Amino acid sequence: AQKITQTQPGMFVQEKEAVTLDCTYDTSDQSYGLFWYKQPSSGEMIFLIYQGSYDEQNATEGRYSLNFQKARKSANLVISASQLGDSAMYFCAMREPSYNTDKLIFGTGTRLQVFP
Amino acid sequence: EPEVTQTPSHQVTQMGQEVILRCVPISNHLYFYWYRQILGQKVEFLVSFYNNEISEKSEIFDDQFSVERPDGSNFTLKIRSTKLEDSAMYFCASKAGGMNTEAFFGQGTRLTVV
């Protein structure tokens, strides 16, 4: 079974609108971390936001927020007021420290296109 | 702002040749990683390194791969005898410590094996 599932291969959004990128995860661990990374066309991986499994508040970082629904095992990224520079691949990732590992497991990504 | 630096940005090599990909992690970080991303696919974990030894490796990281931290600042990935299927973007990442801290990635080295 996939640990991280991103069901939207591509999304379009108009500039200044909000967009939600979906991510669901699969773990039996009680303690885990969820991350979102942005990969522009230049290729680098840019950390956006982190949510811990025990965090009661949804994480926010500027225009990025994470809609964390633990019971549904979802960690959707919400980008508010989209900008043209937000066009990129977005990857959801998970870390499961209880299994004595701190590697990141990535989803397949969602390509976001922001149009004027 | 401190960043992870990788060199070269692009390397083309002939099949069977050895390559060394270089990384300078963020200076006070303690945990180091290599990931790879085959074109159009997801990012995959290769190896993690802590306290001068490998702490975990994936099934991709076979005997053709090795890592080294030769001088306390550089962190290298060596592929002894490259295969066509090693063509990918290779990312180095580093982390300060603690399970809940984010890993910072370098800009990647695109390796093309011909």
mmCIF file of C-alpha atoms in Angstrom:
data_model
loop_
_atom_site.group_PDB
_atom_site.id
_atom_site.type_symbol
_atom_site.label_atom_id
_atom_site.label_comp_id
_atom_site.label_asym_id
_atom_site.label_seq_id
_atom_site.Cartn_x
_atom_site.Cartn_y
_atom_site.Cartn_z
ATOM 1 C CA ALA A 1 0.000 0.000 0.000
ATOM 2 C CA GLN A 2 1.169 3.497 -0.728
ATOM 3 C CA LYS A 3 2.272 5.390 2.338
ATOM 4 C CA ILE A 4 1.581 8.773 0.790
ATOM 5 C CA THR A 5 -1.081 9.287 -1.846
ATOM 6 C CA GLN A 6 -1.503 12.404 -3.906
ATOM 7 C CA THR A 7 -4.457 11.797 -6.201
ATOM 8 C CA GLN A 8 -4.222 14.989 -8.241
ATOM 9 C CA PRO A 9 -1.500 14.730 -10.886
ATOM 10 C CA GLY A 10 -2.290 18.293 -11.996
ATOM 11 C CA MET A 11 -4.236 21.276 -10.762
ATOM 12 C CA PHE A 12 -5.032 24.648 -12.265
ATOM 13 C CA VAL A 13 -5.865 27.786 -10.312
ATOM 14 C CA GLN A 14 -6.349 31.393 -11.238
ATOM 15 C CA GLU A 15 -4.070 33.973 -9.741
ATOM 16 C CA LYS A 16 -5.281 35.320 -6.386
ATOM 17 C CA GLU A 17 -7.545 32.348 -5.803
ATOM 18 C CA ALA A 18 -7.002 29.684 -3.145
ATOM 19 C CA VAL A 19 -6.188 26.093 -4.032
ATOM 20 C CA THR A 20 -6.119 22.855 -2.045
ATOM 21 C CA LEU A 21 -3.678 20.080 -2.856
ATOM 22 C CA ASP A 22 -4.703 16.721 -1.466
ATOM 23 C CA CYS A 23 -2.561 14.293 0.480
ATOM 24 C CA THR A 24 -3.579 11.169 2.330
ATOM 25 C CA TYR A 25 -1.233 8.947 4.267
ATOM 26 C CA ASP A 26 -1.135 5.478 5.698
ATOM 27 C CA THR A 27 0.546 4.672 8.968
ATOM 28 C CA SER A 28 -0.151 2.706 12.106
ATOM 29 C CA ASP A 29 2.316 4.858 13.982
ATOM 30 C CA GLN A 30 0.952 7.303 16.563
ATOM 31 C CA SER A 31 3.865 9.688 16.213
ATOM 32 C CA TYR A 32 4.699 10.938 12.751
ATOM 33 C CA GLY A 33 5.443 14.107 10.854
ATOM 34 C CA LEU A 34 3.977 15.411 7.624
ATOM 35 C CA PHE A 35 5.802 17.770 5.294
ATOM 36 C CA TRP A 36 5.115 19.639 2.092
ATOM 37 C CA TYR A 37 7.843 20.541 -0.367
ATOM 38 C CA LYS A 38 7.713 22.659 -3.509
ATOM 39 C CA GLN A 39 9.769 21.815 -6.578
ATOM 40 C CA PRO A 40 9.880 24.596 -9.198
ATOM 41 C CA SER A 41 10.956 23.871 -12.760
ATOM 42 C CA SER A 42 14.544 24.658 -11.765
ATOM 43 C CA GLY A 43 14.508 21.414 -9.769
ATOM 44 C CA GLU A 44 15.342 22.310 -6.186
ATOM 45 C CA MET A 45 13.192 21.063 -3.298
ATOM 46 C CA ILE A 46 11.910 23.825 -1.053
ATOM 47 C CA PHE A 47 10.456 23.072 2.370
ATOM 48 C CA LEU A 48 7.075 24.712 2.883
ATOM 49 C CA ILE A 49 5.340 23.489 6.003
ATOM 50 C CA TYR A 50 5.378 20.813 8.709
ATOM 51 C CA GLN A 51 2.633 19.209 10.794
ATOM 52 C CA GLY A 52 3.288 16.883 13.705
ATOM 53 C CA SER A 53 0.789 14.170 14.493
ATOM 54 C CA TYR A 54 0.333 15.481 18.021
ATOM 55 C CA ASP A 55 -0.085 19.103 16.990
ATOM 56 C CA GLU A 56 -3.607 20.200 17.789
ATOM 57 C CA GLN A 57 -3.512 23.296 15.616
ATOM 58 C CA ASN A 58 -3.225 23.203 11.863
ATOM 59 C CA ALA A 59 0.167 24.439 10.759
ATOM 60 C CA THR A 60 0.396 27.749 8.927
ATOM 61 C CA GLU A 61 3.312 29.491 7.209
ATOM 62 C CA GLY A 62 2.375 32.693 5.450
ATOM 63 C CA ARG A 63 0.097 31.824 2.534
ATOM 64 C CA TYR A 64 0.471 28.097 3.207
ATOM 65 C CA SER A 65 -1.687 26.196 5.643
ATOM 66 C CA LEU A 66 -2.096 22.537 6.280
ATOM 67 C CA ASN A 67 -5.594 21.144 6.721
ATOM 68 C CA PHE A 68 -4.794 18.241 9.027
ATOM 69 C CA GLN A 69 -7.572 15.723 9.581
ATOM 70 C CA LYS A 70 -6.046 12.981 11.655
ATOM 71 C CA ALA A 71 -9.017 10.619 11.708
ATOM 72 C CA ARG A 72 -9.211 10.740 7.927
ATOM 73 C CA LYS A 73 -5.420 10.566 7.607
ATOM 74 C CA SER A 74 -5.308 13.558 5.367
ATOM 75 C CA ALA A 75 -2.911 16.503 5.299
ATOM 76 C CA ASN A 76 -4.013 18.796 2.521
ATOM 77 C CA LEU A 77 -2.002 21.870 1.609
ATOM 78 C CA VAL A 78 -3.948 25.066 1.138
ATOM 79 C CA ILE A 79 -2.327 27.906 -0.762
ATOM 80 C CA SER A 80 -4.181 31.171 -0.399
ATOM 81 C CA ALA A 81 -3.988 34.078 -2.850
ATOM 82 C CA SER A 82 -2.115 32.078 -5.495
ATOM 83 C CA GLN A 83 0.712 33.783 -7.349
ATOM 84 C CA LEU A 84 2.224 32.965 -10.729
ATOM 85 C CA GLY A 85 5.393 31.946 -8.908
ATOM 86 C CA ASP A 86 3.475 29.191 -7.127
ATOM 87 C CA SER A 87 3.456 27.173 -10.362
ATOM 88 C CA ALA A 88 5.503 24.085 -9.468
ATOM 89 C CA MET A 89 5.352 20.457 -8.389
ATOM 90 C CA TYR A 90 4.233 19.971 -4.824
ATOM 91 C CA PHE A 91 5.194 16.903 -2.829
ATOM 92 C CA CYS A 92 3.676 15.633 0.376
ATOM 93 C CA ALA A 93 6.000 13.570 2.563
ATOM 94 C CA MET A 94 5.872 11.665 5.838
ATOM 95 C CA ARG A 95 8.354 10.656 8.475
ATOM 96 C CA GLU A 96 7.621 7.763 10.867
ATOM 97 C CA PRO A 97 10.144 7.968 13.671
ATOM 98 C CA SER A 98 8.691 5.132 15.700
ATOM 99 C CA TYR A 99 9.998 2.680 13.157
ATOM 100 C CA ASN A 100 13.521 3.807 13.976
ATOM 101 C CA THR A 101 13.837 5.713 10.768
ATOM 102 C CA ASP A 102 13.882 9.365 9.900
ATOM 103 C CA LYS A 103 13.733 9.071 6.142
ATOM 104 C CA LEU A 104 11.076 10.991 4.278
ATOM 105 C CA ILE A 105 8.571 9.044 2.210
ATOM 106 C CA PHE A 106 7.258 11.112 -0.676
ATOM 107 C CA GLY A 107 4.079 11.046 -2.678
ATOM 108 C CA THR A 108 4.025 11.223 -6.447
ATOM 109 C CA GLY A 109 3.387 14.945 -6.453
ATOM 110 C CA THR A 110 0.859 17.386 -7.856
ATOM 111 C CA ARG A 111 1.750 19.824 -10.601
ATOM 112 C CA LEU A 112 0.126 23.177 -9.912
ATOM 113 C CA GLN A 113 -0.321 25.695 -12.692
ATOM 114 C CA VAL A 114 -1.344 29.227 -11.771
ATOM 115 C CA PHE A 115 -2.786 31.249 -14.638
ATOM 116 C CA PRO A 116 -3.396 35.000 -14.832
ATOM 117 C CA GLU B 1 20.222 32.169 4.888
ATOM 118 C CA PRO B 2 22.311 28.977 5.121
ATOM 119 C CA GLU B 3 21.730 26.446 2.395
ATOM 120 C CA VAL B 4 22.787 23.027 1.206
ATOM 121 C CA THR B 5 25.084 23.293 -1.796
ATOM 122 C CA GLN B 6 25.568 20.566 -4.396
ATOM 123 C CA THR B 7 28.123 20.289 -7.156
ATOM 124 C CA PRO B 8 28.067 19.816 -10.043
ATOM 125 C CA SER B 9 24.588 20.887 -11.085
ATOM 126 C CA HIS B 10 24.729 18.552 -14.061
ATOM 127 C CA GLN B 11 27.034 15.638 -14.805
ATOM 128 C CA VAL B 12 27.144 13.503 -17.901
ATOM 129 C CA THR B 13 29.070 10.259 -17.652
ATOM 130 C CA GLN B 14 29.594 7.129 -19.682
ATOM 131 C CA MET B 15 28.116 3.872 -18.504
ATOM 132 C CA GLY B 16 30.566 1.998 -16.328
ATOM 133 C CA GLN B 17 32.371 5.106 -15.131
ATOM 134 C CA GLU B 18 32.609 6.196 -11.522
ATOM 135 C CA VAL B 19 31.001 9.443 -10.432
ATOM 136 C CA ILE B 20 31.218 11.420 -7.229
ATOM 137 C CA LEU B 21 28.455 13.815 -6.343
ATOM 138 C CA ARG B 22 29.376 16.442 -3.811
ATOM 139 C CA CYS B 23 27.383 18.218 -1.162
ATOM 140 C CA VAL B 24 28.114 20.806 1.485
ATOM 141 C CA PRO B 25 25.395 20.531 4.126
ATOM 142 C CA ILE B 26 24.360 23.367 6.411
ATOM 143 C CA SER B 27 27.201 23.804 8.871
ATOM 144 C CA ASN B 28 25.573 22.974 12.207
ATOM 145 C CA HIS B 29 23.510 20.097 10.874
ATOM 146 C CA LEU B 30 24.137 16.578 12.113
ATOM 147 C CA TYR B 31 22.057 14.355 9.849
ATOM 148 C CA PHE B 32 22.728 13.938 6.153
ATOM 149 C CA TYR B 33 20.809 12.243 3.393
ATOM 150 C CA TRP B 34 20.837 11.396 -0.262
ATOM 151 C CA TYR B 35 17.637 11.068 -2.243
ATOM 152 C CA ARG B 36 17.109 10.573 -5.937
ATOM 153 C CA GLN B 37 14.360 11.417 -8.367
ATOM 154 C CA ILE B 38 14.155 9.650 -11.695
ATOM 155 C CA LEU B 39 12.695 12.022 -14.279
ATOM 156 C CA GLY B 40 8.957 12.410 -13.807
ATOM 157 C CA GLN B 41 8.840 10.151 -10.767
ATOM 158 C CA LYS B 42 8.692 10.651 -7.045
ATOM 159 C CA VAL B 43 11.619 11.368 -4.781
ATOM 160 C CA GLU B 44 13.130 8.209 -3.271
ATOM 161 C CA PHE B 45 15.292 7.820 -0.200
ATOM 162 C CA LEU B 46 18.761 6.376 -0.722
ATOM 163 C CA VAL B 47 20.747 6.700 2.499
ATOM 164 C CA SER B 48 21.015 8.538 5.781
ATOM 165 C CA PHE B 49 24.255 9.309 7.591
ATOM 166 C CA TYR B 50 24.827 10.323 11.186
ATOM 167 C CA ASN B 51 27.837 10.346 13.462
ATOM 168 C CA ASN B 52 30.132 9.319 10.619
ATOM 169 C CA GLU B 53 28.275 6.217 9.666
ATOM 170 C CA ILE B 54 25.333 5.073 7.616
ATOM 171 C CA SER B 55 22.239 4.928 9.813
ATOM 172 C CA GLU B 56 19.861 3.625 7.187
ATOM 173 C CA LYS B 57 19.871 2.717 3.514
ATOM 174 C CA SER B 58 17.235 1.689 1.019
ATOM 175 C CA GLU B 59 17.268 -1.305 -1.297
ATOM 176 C CA ILE B 60 18.363 1.044 -4.080
ATOM 177 C CA PHE B 61 21.604 1.745 -2.233
ATOM 178 C CA ASP B 62 23.478 -1.380 -3.267
ATOM 179 C CA ASP B 63 27.207 -2.122 -3.327
ATOM 180 C CA GLN B 64 27.720 0.286 -6.223
ATOM 181 C CA PHE B 65 26.911 3.197 -3.938
ATOM 182 C CA SER B 66 28.933 4.615 -1.084
ATOM 183 C CA VAL B 67 28.882 7.782 0.989
ATOM 184 C CA GLU B 68 31.605 9.618 2.784
ATOM 185 C CA ARG B 69 32.112 12.690 4.902
ATOM 186 C CA PRO B 70 35.812 13.139 4.322
ATOM 187 C CA ASP B 71 36.530 16.413 6.052
ATOM 188 C CA GLY B 72 33.674 17.512 8.286
ATOM 189 C CA SER B 73 32.119 19.789 5.702
ATOM 190 C CA ASN B 74 31.662 17.790 2.500
ATOM 191 C CA PHE B 75 29.321 14.853 2.105
ATOM 192 C CA THR B 76 29.775 12.772 -1.032
ATOM 193 C CA LEU B 77 27.885 10.092 -2.883
ATOM 194 C CA LYS B 78 29.958 7.792 -5.066
ATOM 195 C CA ILE B 79 28.571 5.497 -7.716
ATOM 196 C CA ARG B 80 31.306 3.050 -8.686
ATOM 197 C CA SER B 81 30.133 1.784 -12.043
ATOM 198 C CA THR B 82 27.243 3.772 -13.385
ATOM 199 C CA LYS B 83 24.350 2.185 -15.226
ATOM 200 C CA LEU B 84 21.855 3.820 -17.555
ATOM 201 C CA GLU B 85 19.180 3.486 -14.891
ATOM 202 C CA ASP B 86 21.228 5.605 -12.488
ATOM 203 C CA SER B 87 20.264 8.635 -14.557
ATOM 204 C CA ALA B 88 18.297 10.816 -12.163
ATOM 205 C CA MET B 89 18.353 13.983 -10.108
ATOM 206 C CA TYR B 90 20.259 13.362 -6.889
ATOM 207 C CA PHE B 91 19.426 15.475 -3.878
ATOM 208 C CA CYS B 92 21.491 15.937 -0.792
ATOM 209 C CA ALA B 93 19.659 16.999 2.356
ATOM 210 C CA SER B 94 20.646 17.840 5.893
ATOM 211 C CA LYS B 95 18.825 18.268 9.174
ATOM 212 C CA ALA B 96 19.820 19.833 12.453
ATOM 213 C CA GLY B 97 18.414 17.146 14.697
ATOM 214 C CA GLY B 98 15.259 15.774 16.203
ATOM 215 C CA MET B 99 12.572 13.826 14.465
ATOM 216 C CA ASN B 100 10.313 16.835 13.993
ATOM 217 C CA THR B 101 12.749 19.114 12.235
ATOM 218 C CA GLU B 102 12.628 19.632 8.524
ATOM 219 C CA ALA B 103 15.300 18.460 6.147
ATOM 220 C CA PHE B 104 16.776 21.125 3.887
ATOM 221 C CA PHE B 105 17.525 20.018 0.362
ATOM 222 C CA GLY B 106 20.192 21.137 -2.032
ATOM 223 C CA GLN B 107 19.375 22.181 -5.558
ATOM 224 C CA GLY B 108 20.217 18.728 -6.885
ATOM 225 C CA THR B 109 22.710 17.215 -9.307
ATOM 226 C CA ARG B 110 21.269 15.941 -12.535
ATOM 227 C CA LEU B 111 23.201 12.809 -13.485
ATOM 228 C CA THR B 112 22.924 11.589 -17.049
ATOM 229 C CA VAL B 113 24.478 8.235 -17.882
ATOM 230 C CA VAL B 114 25.024 7.631 -21.593
#
